[in-house]
Short mmCIF file of C-alpha atoms in Angstrom, two decimals:
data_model
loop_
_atom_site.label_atom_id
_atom_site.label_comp_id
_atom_site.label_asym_id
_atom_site.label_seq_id
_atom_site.Cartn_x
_atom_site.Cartn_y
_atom_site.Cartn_z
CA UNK A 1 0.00 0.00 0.00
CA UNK A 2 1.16 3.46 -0.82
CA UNK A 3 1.31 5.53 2.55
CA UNK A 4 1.65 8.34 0.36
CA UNK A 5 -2.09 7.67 -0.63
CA UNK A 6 -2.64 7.03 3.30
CA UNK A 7 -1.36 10.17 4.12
CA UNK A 8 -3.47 11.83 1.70
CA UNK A 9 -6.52 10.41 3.06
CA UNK A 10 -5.99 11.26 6.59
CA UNK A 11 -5.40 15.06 5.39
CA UNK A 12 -8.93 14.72 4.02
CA UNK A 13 -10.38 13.04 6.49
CA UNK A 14 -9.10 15.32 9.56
CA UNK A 15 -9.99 18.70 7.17
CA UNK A 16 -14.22 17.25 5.86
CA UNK A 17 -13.01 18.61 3.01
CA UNK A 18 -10.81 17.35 -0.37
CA UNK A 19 -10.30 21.25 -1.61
CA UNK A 20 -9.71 22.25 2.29
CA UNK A 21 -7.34 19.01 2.37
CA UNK A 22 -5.96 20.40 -0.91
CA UNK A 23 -4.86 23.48 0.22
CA UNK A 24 -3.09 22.08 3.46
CA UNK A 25 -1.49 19.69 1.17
CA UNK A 26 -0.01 22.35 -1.43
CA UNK A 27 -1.76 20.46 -4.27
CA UNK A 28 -4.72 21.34 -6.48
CA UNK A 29 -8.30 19.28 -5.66
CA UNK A 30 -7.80 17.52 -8.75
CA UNK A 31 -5.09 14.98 -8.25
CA UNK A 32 -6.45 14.29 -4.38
CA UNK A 33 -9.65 13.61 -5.75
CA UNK A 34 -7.64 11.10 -8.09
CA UNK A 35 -5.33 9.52 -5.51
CA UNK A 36 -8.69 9.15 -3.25
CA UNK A 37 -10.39 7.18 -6.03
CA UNK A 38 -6.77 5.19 -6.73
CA UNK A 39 -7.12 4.37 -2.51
CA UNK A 40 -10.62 3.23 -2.94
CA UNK A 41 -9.46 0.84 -6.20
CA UNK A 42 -6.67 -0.26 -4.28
CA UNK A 43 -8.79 -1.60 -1.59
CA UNK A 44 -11.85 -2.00 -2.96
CA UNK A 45 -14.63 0.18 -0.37
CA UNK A 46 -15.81 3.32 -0.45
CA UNK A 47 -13.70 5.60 2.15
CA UNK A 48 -15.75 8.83 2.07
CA UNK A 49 -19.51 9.98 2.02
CA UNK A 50 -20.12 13.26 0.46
CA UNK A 51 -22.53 15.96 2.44
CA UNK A 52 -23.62 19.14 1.98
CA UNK A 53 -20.74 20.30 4.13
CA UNK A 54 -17.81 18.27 2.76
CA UNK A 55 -17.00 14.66 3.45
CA UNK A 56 -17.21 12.26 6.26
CA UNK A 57 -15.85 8.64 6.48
CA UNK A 58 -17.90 5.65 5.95
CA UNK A 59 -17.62 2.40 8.64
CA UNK A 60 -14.97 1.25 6.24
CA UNK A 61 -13.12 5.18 6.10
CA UNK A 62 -13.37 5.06 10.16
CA UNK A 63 -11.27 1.39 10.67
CA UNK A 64 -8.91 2.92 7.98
CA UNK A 65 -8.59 5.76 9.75
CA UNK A 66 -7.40 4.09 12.84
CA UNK A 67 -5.29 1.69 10.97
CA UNK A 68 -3.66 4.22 9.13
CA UNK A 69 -2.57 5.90 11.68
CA UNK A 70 -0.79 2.70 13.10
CA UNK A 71 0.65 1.50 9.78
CA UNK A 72 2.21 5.23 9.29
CA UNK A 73 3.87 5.10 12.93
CA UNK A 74 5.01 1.67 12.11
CA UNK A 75 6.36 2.77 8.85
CA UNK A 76 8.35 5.83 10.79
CA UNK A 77 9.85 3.08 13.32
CA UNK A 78 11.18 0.96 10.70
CA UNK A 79 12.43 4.47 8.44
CA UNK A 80 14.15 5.48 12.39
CA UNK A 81 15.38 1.94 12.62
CA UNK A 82 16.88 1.55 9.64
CA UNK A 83 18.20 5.37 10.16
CA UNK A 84 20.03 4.24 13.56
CA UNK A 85 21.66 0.99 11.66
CA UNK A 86 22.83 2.91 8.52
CA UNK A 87 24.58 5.25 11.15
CA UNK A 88 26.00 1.68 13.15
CA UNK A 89 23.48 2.94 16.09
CA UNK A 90 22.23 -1.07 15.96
CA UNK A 91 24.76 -4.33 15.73
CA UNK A 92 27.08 -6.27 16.94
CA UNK A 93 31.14 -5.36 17.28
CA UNK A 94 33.28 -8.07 18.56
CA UNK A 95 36.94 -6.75 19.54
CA UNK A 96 39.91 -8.87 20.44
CA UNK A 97 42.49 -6.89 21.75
CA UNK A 98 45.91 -7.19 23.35
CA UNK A 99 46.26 -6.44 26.85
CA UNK A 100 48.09 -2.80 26.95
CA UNK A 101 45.07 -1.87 25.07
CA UNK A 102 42.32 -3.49 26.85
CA UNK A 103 43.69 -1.82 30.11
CA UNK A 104 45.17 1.41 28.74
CA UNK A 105 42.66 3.22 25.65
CA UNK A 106 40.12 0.76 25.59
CA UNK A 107 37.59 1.50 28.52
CA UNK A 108 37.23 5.34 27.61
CA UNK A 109 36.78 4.77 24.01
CA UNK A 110 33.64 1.91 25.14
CA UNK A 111 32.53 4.65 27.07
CA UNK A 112 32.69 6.99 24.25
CA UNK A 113 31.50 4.33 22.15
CA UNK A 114 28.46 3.07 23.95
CA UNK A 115 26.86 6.68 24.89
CA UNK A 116 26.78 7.48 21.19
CA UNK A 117 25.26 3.92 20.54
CA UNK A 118 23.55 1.92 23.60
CA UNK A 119 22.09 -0.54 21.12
CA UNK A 120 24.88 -2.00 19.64
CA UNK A 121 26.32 -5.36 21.65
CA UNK A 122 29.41 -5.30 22.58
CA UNK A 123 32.07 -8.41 23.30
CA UNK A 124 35.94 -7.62 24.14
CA UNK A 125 38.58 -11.08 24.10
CA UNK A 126 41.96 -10.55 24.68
CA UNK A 127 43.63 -13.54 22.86
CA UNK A 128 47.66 -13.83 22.53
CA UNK A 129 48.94 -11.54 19.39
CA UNK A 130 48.57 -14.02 16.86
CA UNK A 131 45.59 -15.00 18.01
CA UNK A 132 43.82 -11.54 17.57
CA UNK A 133 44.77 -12.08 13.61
CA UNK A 134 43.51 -15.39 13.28
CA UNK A 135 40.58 -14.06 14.62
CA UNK A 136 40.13 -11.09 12.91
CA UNK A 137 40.79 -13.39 9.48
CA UNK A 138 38.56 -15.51 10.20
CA UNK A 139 35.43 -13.50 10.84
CA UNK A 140 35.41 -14.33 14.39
CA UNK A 141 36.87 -10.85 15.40
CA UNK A 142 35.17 -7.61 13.32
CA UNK A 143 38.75 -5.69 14.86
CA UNK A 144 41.75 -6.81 16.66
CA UNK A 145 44.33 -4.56 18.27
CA UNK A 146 48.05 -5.15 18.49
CA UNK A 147 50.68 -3.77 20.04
CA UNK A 148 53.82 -3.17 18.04
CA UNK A 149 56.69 -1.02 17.38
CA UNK A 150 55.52 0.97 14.05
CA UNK A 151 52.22 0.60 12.67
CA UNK A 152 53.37 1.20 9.71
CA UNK A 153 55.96 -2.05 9.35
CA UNK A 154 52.52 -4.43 10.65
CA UNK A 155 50.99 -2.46 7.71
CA UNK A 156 53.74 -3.80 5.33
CA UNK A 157 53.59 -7.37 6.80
CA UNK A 158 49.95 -7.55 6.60
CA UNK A 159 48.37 -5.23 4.56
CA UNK A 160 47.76 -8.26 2.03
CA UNK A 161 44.86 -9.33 3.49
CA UNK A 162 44.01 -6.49 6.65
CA UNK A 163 43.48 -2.93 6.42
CA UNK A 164 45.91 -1.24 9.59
CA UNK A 165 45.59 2.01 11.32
CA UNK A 166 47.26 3.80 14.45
CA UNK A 167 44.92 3.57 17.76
CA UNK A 168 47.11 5.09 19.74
CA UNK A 169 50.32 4.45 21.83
CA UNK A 170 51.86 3.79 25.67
CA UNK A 171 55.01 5.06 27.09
CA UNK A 172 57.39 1.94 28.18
CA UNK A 173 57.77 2.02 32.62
CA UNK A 174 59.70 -0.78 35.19
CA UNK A 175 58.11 -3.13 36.24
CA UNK A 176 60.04 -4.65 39.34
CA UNK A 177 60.08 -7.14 41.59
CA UNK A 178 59.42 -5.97 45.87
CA UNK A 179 62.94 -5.83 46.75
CA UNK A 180 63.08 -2.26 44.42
CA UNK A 181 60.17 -1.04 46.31
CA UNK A 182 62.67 2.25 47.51
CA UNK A 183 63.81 2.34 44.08
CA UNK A 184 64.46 6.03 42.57
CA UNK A 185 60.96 7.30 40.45
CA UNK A 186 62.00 8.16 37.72
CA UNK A 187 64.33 5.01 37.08
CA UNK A 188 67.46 4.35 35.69
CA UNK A 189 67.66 1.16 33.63
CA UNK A 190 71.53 0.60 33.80
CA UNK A 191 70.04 -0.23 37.37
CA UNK A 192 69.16 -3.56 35.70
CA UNK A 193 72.32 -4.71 34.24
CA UNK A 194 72.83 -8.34 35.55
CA UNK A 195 69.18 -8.71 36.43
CA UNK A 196 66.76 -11.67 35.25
CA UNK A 197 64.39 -10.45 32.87
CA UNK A 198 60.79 -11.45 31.83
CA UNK A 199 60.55 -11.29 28.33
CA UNK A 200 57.31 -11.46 26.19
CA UNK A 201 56.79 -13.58 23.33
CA UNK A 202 57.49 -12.06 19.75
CA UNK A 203 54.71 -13.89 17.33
CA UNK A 204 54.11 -11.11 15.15
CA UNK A 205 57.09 -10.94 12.51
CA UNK A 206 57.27 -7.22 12.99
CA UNK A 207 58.96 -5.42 16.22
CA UNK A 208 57.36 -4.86 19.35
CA UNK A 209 57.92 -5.08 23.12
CA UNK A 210 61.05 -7.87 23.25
CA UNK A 211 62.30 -5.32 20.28
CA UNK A 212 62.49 -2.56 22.27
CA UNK A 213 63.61 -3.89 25.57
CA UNK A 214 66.73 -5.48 23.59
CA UNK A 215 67.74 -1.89 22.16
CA UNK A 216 67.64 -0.60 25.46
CA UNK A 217 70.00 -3.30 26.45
CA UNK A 218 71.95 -2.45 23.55
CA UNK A 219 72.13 1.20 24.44
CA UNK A 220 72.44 1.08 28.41
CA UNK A 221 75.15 -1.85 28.41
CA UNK A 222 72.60 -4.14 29.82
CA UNK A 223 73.56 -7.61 29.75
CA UNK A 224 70.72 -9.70 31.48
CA UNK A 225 72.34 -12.86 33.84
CA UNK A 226 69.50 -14.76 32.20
CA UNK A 227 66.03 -14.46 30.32
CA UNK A 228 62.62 -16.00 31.23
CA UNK A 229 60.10 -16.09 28.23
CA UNK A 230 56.32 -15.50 29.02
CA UNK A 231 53.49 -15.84 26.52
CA UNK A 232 52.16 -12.16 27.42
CA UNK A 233 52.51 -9.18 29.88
CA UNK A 234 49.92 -10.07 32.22
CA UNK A 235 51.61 -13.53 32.86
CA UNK A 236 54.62 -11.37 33.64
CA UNK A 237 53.28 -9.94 36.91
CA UNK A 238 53.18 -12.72 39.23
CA UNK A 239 56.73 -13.81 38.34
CA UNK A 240 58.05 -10.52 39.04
CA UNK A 241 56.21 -10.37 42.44
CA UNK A 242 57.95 -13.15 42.98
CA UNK A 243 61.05 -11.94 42.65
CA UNK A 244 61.93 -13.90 39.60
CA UNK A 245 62.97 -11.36 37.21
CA UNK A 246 62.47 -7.78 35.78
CA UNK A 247 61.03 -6.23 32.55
CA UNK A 248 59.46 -3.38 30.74
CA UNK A 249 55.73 -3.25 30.39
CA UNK A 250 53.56 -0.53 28.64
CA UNK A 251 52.42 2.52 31.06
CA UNK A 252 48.73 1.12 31.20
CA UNK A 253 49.89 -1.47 33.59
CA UNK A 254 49.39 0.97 36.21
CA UNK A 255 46.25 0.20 36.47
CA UNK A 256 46.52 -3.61 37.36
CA UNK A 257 50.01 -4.66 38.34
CA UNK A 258 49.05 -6.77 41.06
CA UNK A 259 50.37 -6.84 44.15
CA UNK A 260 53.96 -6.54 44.95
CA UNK A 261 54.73 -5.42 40.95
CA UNK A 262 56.99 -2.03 41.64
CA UNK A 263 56.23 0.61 38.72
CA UNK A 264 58.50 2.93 37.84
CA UNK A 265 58.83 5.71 35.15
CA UNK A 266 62.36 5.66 33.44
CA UNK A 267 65.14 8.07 32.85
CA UNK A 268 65.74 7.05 29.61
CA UNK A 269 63.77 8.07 26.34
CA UNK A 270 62.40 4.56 24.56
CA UNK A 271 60.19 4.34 21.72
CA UNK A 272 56.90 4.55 22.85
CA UNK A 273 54.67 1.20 22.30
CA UNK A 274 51.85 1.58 19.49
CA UNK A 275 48.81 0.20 19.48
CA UNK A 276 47.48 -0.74 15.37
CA UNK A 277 43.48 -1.38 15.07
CA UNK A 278 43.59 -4.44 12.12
CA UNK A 279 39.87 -5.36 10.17
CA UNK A 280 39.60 -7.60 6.78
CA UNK A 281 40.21 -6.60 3.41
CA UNK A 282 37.57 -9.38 2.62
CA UNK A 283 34.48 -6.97 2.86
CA UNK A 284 33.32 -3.61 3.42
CA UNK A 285 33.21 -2.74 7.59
CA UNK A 286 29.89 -2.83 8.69
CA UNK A 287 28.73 0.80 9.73
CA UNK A 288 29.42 -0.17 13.46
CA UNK A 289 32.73 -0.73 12.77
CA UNK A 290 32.85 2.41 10.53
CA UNK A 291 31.90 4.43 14.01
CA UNK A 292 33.89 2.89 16.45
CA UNK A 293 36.84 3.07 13.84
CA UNK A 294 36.23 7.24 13.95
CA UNK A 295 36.42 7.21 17.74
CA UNK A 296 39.63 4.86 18.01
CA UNK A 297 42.43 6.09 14.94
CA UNK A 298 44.58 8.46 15.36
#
């Protein structure tokens, strides 16, 4: 049915009158009168009685009248509705993200996020760095963050198959065991020569934490008595509260180092820690992931 017809008839019906509903509808009586008899076709009753003093509905014009009103509020829903997902107001947006960013950017930006659209659903993972590109290949993921060294050399490695964008970055702190709990704030890292240290796995192909922490051996003449390899940051902490070793962890570890973890800023100037937001080349981003993409590069 053509609401433009139903909208024609209400006008008509709420004015008694096709050349009064005419007027209100900047049209000449003519064409109403046509799209009135085109209605009544359509659906096969008479709508309208004509008096003396205009037009009134007949029992069939009165239950169109009150459906019509329903069918046109229905229609605007469904116009909104489709409005809020064209805008990715309505969806789904699954993120699997490394840790630094989960604790660090992460919770502002779903704040952000969410108060600009409460209807979309929301699930956050935080898989191991090759993980979050399986995932994201795969179509489990719609985004995956990473944490690397220079966006733009995960670009080169990947760009193949995944469009990659800055989302940020984290300054590099200490993270140290109890025993450096007087330790100087900021720190110096020659401090460290001879210490165990925790390293994180590199799984990415491109440079990133273990990169940087072995130039700033290389430039502090820090030799390490010995190396302990973790699968992640987080499975860092309770080996350094332990007293087992030493490392360098992005500055959003702040928030969660657990206790005993000492955190300390550092006298020397490293390369800051980026974080690169990764989606398929496979398809067009949904319009969900087109908004949450405007909040988070940069």
């Amino acid at each position: 049915m053509d609401t433009r017809l139903l909208r024609y008839f209400l006008a008509i019906v709420e004015e008694g009158s096709i050349s009064r509903a005419a007027a209100r509808l900047h049209m000449t009586q003519p064409p109403l009168s046509a799209a009135l008899g085109q209605l009544e076709k359509d659906l096969g009753v008479t709508l309208l009685t004509r008096t003396a003093r205009g037009v009134v509905p007949t029992p069939a014009g009165h239950a169109l009248t009150k459906h019509s009103h329903e069918i046109l509020a229905s229609m605007e829903d469904v116009r909104e509705r489709l409005r809020h997902i064209h805008e990715g107001g309505v969806g789904d947006l699954r993120l699997a993200v490394v840790s630094p960013f989960l604790w660090g950017r992460l919770p502002e930006l779903l704040r952000r996020f969410v108060a600009v659209a409460p209807d979309v659903d929301v699930s956050v993972s935080s898989p191991a760095p090759l993980d979050v590109l399986d995932a994201v290949r795969s179509g489990k993921a719609d985004l995956g963050v990473l944490s690397v060294t220079e966006t733009a050399e995960l670009r080169e490695r990947y760009g193949h198959e995944l469009h990659v964008a800055r989302a940020g970055s984290f300054p590099l702190i200490a993270a140290l065991p109890p025993s450096y709990a007087g330790a100087a704030d900021p720190f110096d890292l020659a401090e460290l020569d001879g210490a165990t240290w925790i390293m994180a796995r590199s799984t990415l192909g491109v440079a990133s934490l273990p990169e940087i922490i072995r130039d700033a051996w290389r430039d502090n003449r820090i030799r390490p008595q010995r190396e302990r390899t973790v699968e992640s940051v987080p499975t860092a902490m309770p080996l350094i509260a332990a007293e087992l070793g030493v490392t360098l962890v992005p500055e959003p570890v702040r928030t969660m180092p657990g206790p005993g973890v000492v955190l300390r800023s550092l006298m020397q100037d490293l390369p800051v820690l980026e974080s690169a937001i990764v989606w398929s080349r496979r398809e067009e981003p949904s319009a969900v992931m087109r908004r949450f993409l405007s909040m988070a590069v940069g």
